[in-house]
Short mmCIF file of C-alpha atoms in Angstrom, two decimals:
data_model
loop_
_atom_site.label_atom_id
_atom_site.label_comp_id
_atom_site.label_asym_id
_atom_site.label_seq_id
_atom_site.Cartn_x
_atom_site.Cartn_y
_atom_site.Cartn_z
CA ASP A 396 60.49 94.70 146.51
CA SER A 397 59.95 98.23 145.59
CA SER A 398 63.25 98.93 143.73
CA GLY A 399 61.63 99.43 140.49
CA ILE A 400 58.42 100.13 138.64
CA VAL A 401 56.90 96.98 139.92
CA ALA A 402 55.88 96.40 143.67
CA SER A 403 55.91 92.92 145.04
CA VAL A 404 55.24 91.25 148.36
CA ALA A 405 55.61 87.52 148.87
CA VAL A 406 55.57 84.72 151.51
CA VAL A 407 58.07 81.85 151.15
CA GLU A 408 58.01 78.76 153.49
CA ASP A 409 60.60 75.88 153.11
CA ASP A 410 61.55 77.05 149.51
CA ILE A 411 57.89 77.11 148.52
CA LEU A 412 56.32 80.28 147.26
CA VAL A 413 53.16 80.37 149.29
CA ALA A 414 51.85 83.66 148.05
CA GLU A 415 52.97 86.49 145.83
CA TYR A 416 51.18 89.82 144.96
CA THR A 417 52.72 91.99 142.28
CA VAL A 418 51.52 95.29 141.03
CA ASN A 419 52.73 97.22 137.87
CA TYR A 420 50.59 100.14 138.02
CA LYS A 421 50.86 103.94 138.29
CA LYS A 422 50.18 103.93 142.08
CA THR A 423 53.23 104.70 144.28
CA HIS A 424 54.81 101.93 146.39
CA SER A 425 53.98 103.85 149.54
CA GLN A 426 50.18 103.34 148.69
CA ILE A 427 50.25 99.77 147.81
CA LEU A 428 52.91 97.82 149.72
CA LEU A 429 51.01 97.45 152.93
CA PRO A 430 47.55 96.78 151.53
CA MET A 431 49.22 93.93 149.35
CA LEU A 432 50.83 92.41 152.42
CA ASP A 433 47.49 92.73 154.29
CA GLU A 434 45.68 90.91 151.45
CA ILE A 435 48.40 88.01 151.48
CA VAL A 436 48.08 87.90 155.24
CA LYS A 437 44.24 87.46 154.99
CA MET A 438 44.28 85.02 152.07
CA THR A 439 46.85 82.72 153.65
CA GLU A 440 45.76 83.25 157.22
CA LEU A 441 49.31 84.05 158.03
CA ASP A 442 50.19 85.04 161.69
CA LEU A 443 53.01 87.56 161.01
CA LYS A 444 54.46 86.68 164.51
CA THR A 445 55.45 83.22 162.96
CA ILE A 446 57.74 84.49 160.18
CA ASP A 447 61.43 84.05 160.56
CA ALA A 448 62.66 87.16 158.72
CA ILE A 449 61.87 89.99 156.35
CA ALA A 450 63.70 90.20 152.99
CA VAL A 451 63.82 93.45 151.28
CA ALA A 452 65.31 94.48 147.84
CA LYS A 453 68.42 96.55 148.74
CA GLY A 454 69.15 98.03 145.31
CA PRO A 455 70.28 99.13 142.90
CA GLY A 456 67.02 100.86 141.95
CA SER A 457 64.75 103.83 142.35
CA PHE A 458 66.11 105.82 145.28
CA THR A 459 62.52 106.76 146.51
CA GLY A 460 61.33 103.21 145.86
CA LEU A 461 64.29 101.79 147.93
CA ARG A 462 63.47 104.05 150.87
CA ILE A 463 59.80 103.16 150.87
CA GLY A 464 60.55 99.40 150.84
CA SER A 465 63.37 99.57 153.39
CA ALA A 466 61.15 101.82 155.79
CA THR A 467 58.19 99.32 155.34
CA ALA A 468 60.40 96.33 156.15
CA LYS A 469 62.20 98.05 158.97
CA GLY A 470 58.99 99.07 160.49
CA LEU A 471 57.71 95.51 160.17
CA GLY A 472 60.93 94.10 161.53
CA LEU A 473 60.87 96.36 164.54
CA ALA A 474 57.11 95.66 165.30
CA LEU A 475 57.48 91.98 164.98
CA ASP A 476 61.02 91.71 166.35
CA LYS A 477 62.28 89.91 163.19
CA PRO A 478 65.55 90.30 161.40
CA LEU A 479 65.84 91.93 157.97
CA VAL A 480 67.66 90.43 155.04
CA GLY A 481 68.78 92.70 152.20
CA ILE A 482 68.74 91.15 148.75
CA PRO A 483 70.58 92.72 145.82
CA THR A 484 68.34 93.51 142.87
CA VAL A 485 70.62 92.60 140.16
CA GLU A 486 73.52 90.71 141.76
CA ALA A 487 73.82 87.11 142.41
CA LEU A 488 74.75 86.74 146.17
CA LYS A 489 78.23 85.02 146.86
CA LYS A 490 76.90 83.01 149.94
CA PRO A 491 73.62 81.92 151.12
CA LEU A 492 71.47 84.13 153.57
CA VAL A 493 68.71 82.34 155.69
CA ALA A 494 67.20 79.38 154.06
CA VAL A 495 65.95 80.88 150.96
CA PRO A 496 67.66 80.64 147.41
CA THR A 497 69.76 83.75 147.44
CA VAL A 498 70.13 84.56 143.72
CA ASP A 499 68.73 87.94 142.29
CA ALA A 500 65.23 87.88 141.43
CA LEU A 501 65.61 89.25 137.87
CA ALA A 502 68.18 86.70 136.72
CA TYR A 503 66.65 83.84 138.41
CA ASN A 504 63.48 84.63 136.34
CA LEU A 505 65.30 83.12 133.40
CA TYR A 506 65.97 79.96 135.13
CA ASP A 507 68.23 77.67 133.00
CA ALA A 508 68.29 79.88 129.92
CA GLN A 509 71.00 79.58 127.41
CA GLY A 510 73.77 82.16 127.04
CA LEU A 511 74.21 85.29 128.97
CA ILE A 512 71.62 86.81 131.14
CA CYS A 513 71.57 90.62 131.58
CA PRO A 514 69.12 92.31 133.93
CA ILE A 515 69.14 96.01 133.05
CA MET A 516 67.67 98.68 135.26
CA ASP A 517 67.43 102.25 134.02
CA ALA A 518 69.96 104.27 136.05
CA ARG A 519 68.98 107.46 134.02
CA ARG A 520 71.42 109.46 131.93
CA LYS A 521 71.95 106.59 129.49
CA GLN A 522 73.23 104.32 132.18
CA VAL A 523 72.10 100.99 133.52
CA TYR A 524 72.45 98.92 136.62
CA THR A 525 73.34 95.56 135.52
CA GLY A 526 75.49 92.45 135.88
CA ILE A 527 76.22 89.42 133.52
CA TYR A 528 75.07 85.99 134.46
CA ARG A 529 74.80 82.44 133.04
CA TYR A 530 73.39 79.21 134.28
CA GLU A 531 75.83 76.41 134.70
CA ASP A 532 74.57 72.91 135.88
CA HIS A 533 71.26 74.52 136.86
CA ARG A 534 73.12 77.19 139.10
CA LEU A 535 73.21 80.84 138.39
CA MET A 536 76.80 82.06 138.12
CA THR A 537 78.07 85.51 138.05
CA VAL A 538 80.10 86.35 135.09
CA LYS A 539 80.48 90.03 135.79
CA ASP A 540 79.53 91.66 139.16
CA GLN A 541 76.78 94.29 139.56
CA MET A 542 77.83 97.57 138.04
CA ALA A 543 76.40 100.93 137.04
CA VAL A 544 77.66 101.57 133.37
CA GLY A 545 76.82 103.62 130.30
CA ILE A 546 74.52 101.58 128.00
CA GLU A 547 76.92 101.92 124.96
CA GLU A 548 79.95 100.69 126.87
CA PHE A 549 77.97 97.84 128.25
CA LEU A 550 76.91 96.74 124.83
CA SER A 551 80.54 97.05 123.61
CA MET A 552 81.42 94.73 126.52
CA LEU A 553 78.85 92.25 125.45
CA ASN A 554 80.00 92.36 121.73
CA GLU A 555 83.48 91.43 122.85
CA MET A 556 82.09 88.59 124.85
CA GLY A 557 80.64 87.21 121.55
CA GLU A 558 77.77 85.18 123.15
CA ALA A 559 74.01 85.33 122.78
CA VAL A 560 72.40 87.55 125.37
CA THR A 561 68.83 87.77 126.95
CA PHE A 562 67.81 91.08 128.42
CA LEU A 563 65.27 91.75 131.02
CA GLY A 564 64.24 94.44 133.54
CA ASP A 565 62.78 97.89 133.37
CA GLY A 566 65.68 99.09 131.24
CA VAL A 567 64.55 96.97 128.31
CA PRO A 568 61.80 99.48 127.02
CA VAL A 569 64.09 102.42 127.60
CA PHE A 570 67.25 101.02 125.79
CA LYS A 571 65.51 98.46 123.39
CA ASP A 572 66.25 100.63 120.18
CA ILE A 573 69.94 101.25 121.13
CA ILE A 574 70.52 97.52 121.87
CA ALA A 575 69.03 96.59 118.39
CA ASP A 576 71.39 99.23 116.82
CA LYS A 577 74.58 98.49 118.66
CA LEU A 578 74.65 94.85 119.51
CA THR A 579 76.27 92.50 117.06
CA VAL A 580 75.74 89.26 118.98
CA PRO A 581 72.43 87.35 119.02
CA PHE A 582 69.92 88.72 121.48
CA SER A 583 66.57 88.53 122.79
CA PHE A 584 64.22 90.13 125.36
CA ALA A 585 62.49 88.15 128.06
CA PRO A 586 58.64 87.97 127.85
CA ALA A 587 56.94 90.60 129.75
CA HIS A 588 55.83 88.18 132.53
CA LEU A 589 59.46 87.35 133.34
CA SER A 590 60.91 90.77 132.70
CA ARG A 591 60.38 92.41 136.17
CA GLN A 592 61.36 91.80 139.72
#
């Protein structure tokens, strides 16, 4: 995942997270994705030829970051003759892909949270990429599909819904003050270790 500020590489086997490497630092994704993968391969003694598929964040997000992630995944897929699986950054998928839980990484970070879950990614020009989710019976449900929307319009929408909201994502530091100023329903921000992809 290189769709936002954070870069992540992970290996999942039979629904078990075997290894994960996440970096939230000023280096570009093009400098760190492959070295991160190399470290995971060394630590887990993974033979890349044995993997089933390569998952890659397909957006929304940083245009350049998405291109770097897609190019890296495509290069690996071609070299290893493995299929690619695109995972939406903020949208819960409607149907399963491969044998991995297919909910968006951001909203899933707040597993079983009460109220509405709103991942927000800064889309620039006072807009966010977002969706509205909730957990019902331990399953992430989509309340409103992924959208690009002005932050003030989005906050009005949440006020009309009248429920408590938890925000997470790289849009939180950008829009924290406007959220505090315009939102009339109870709200909170996810802790830092859960707030990124």
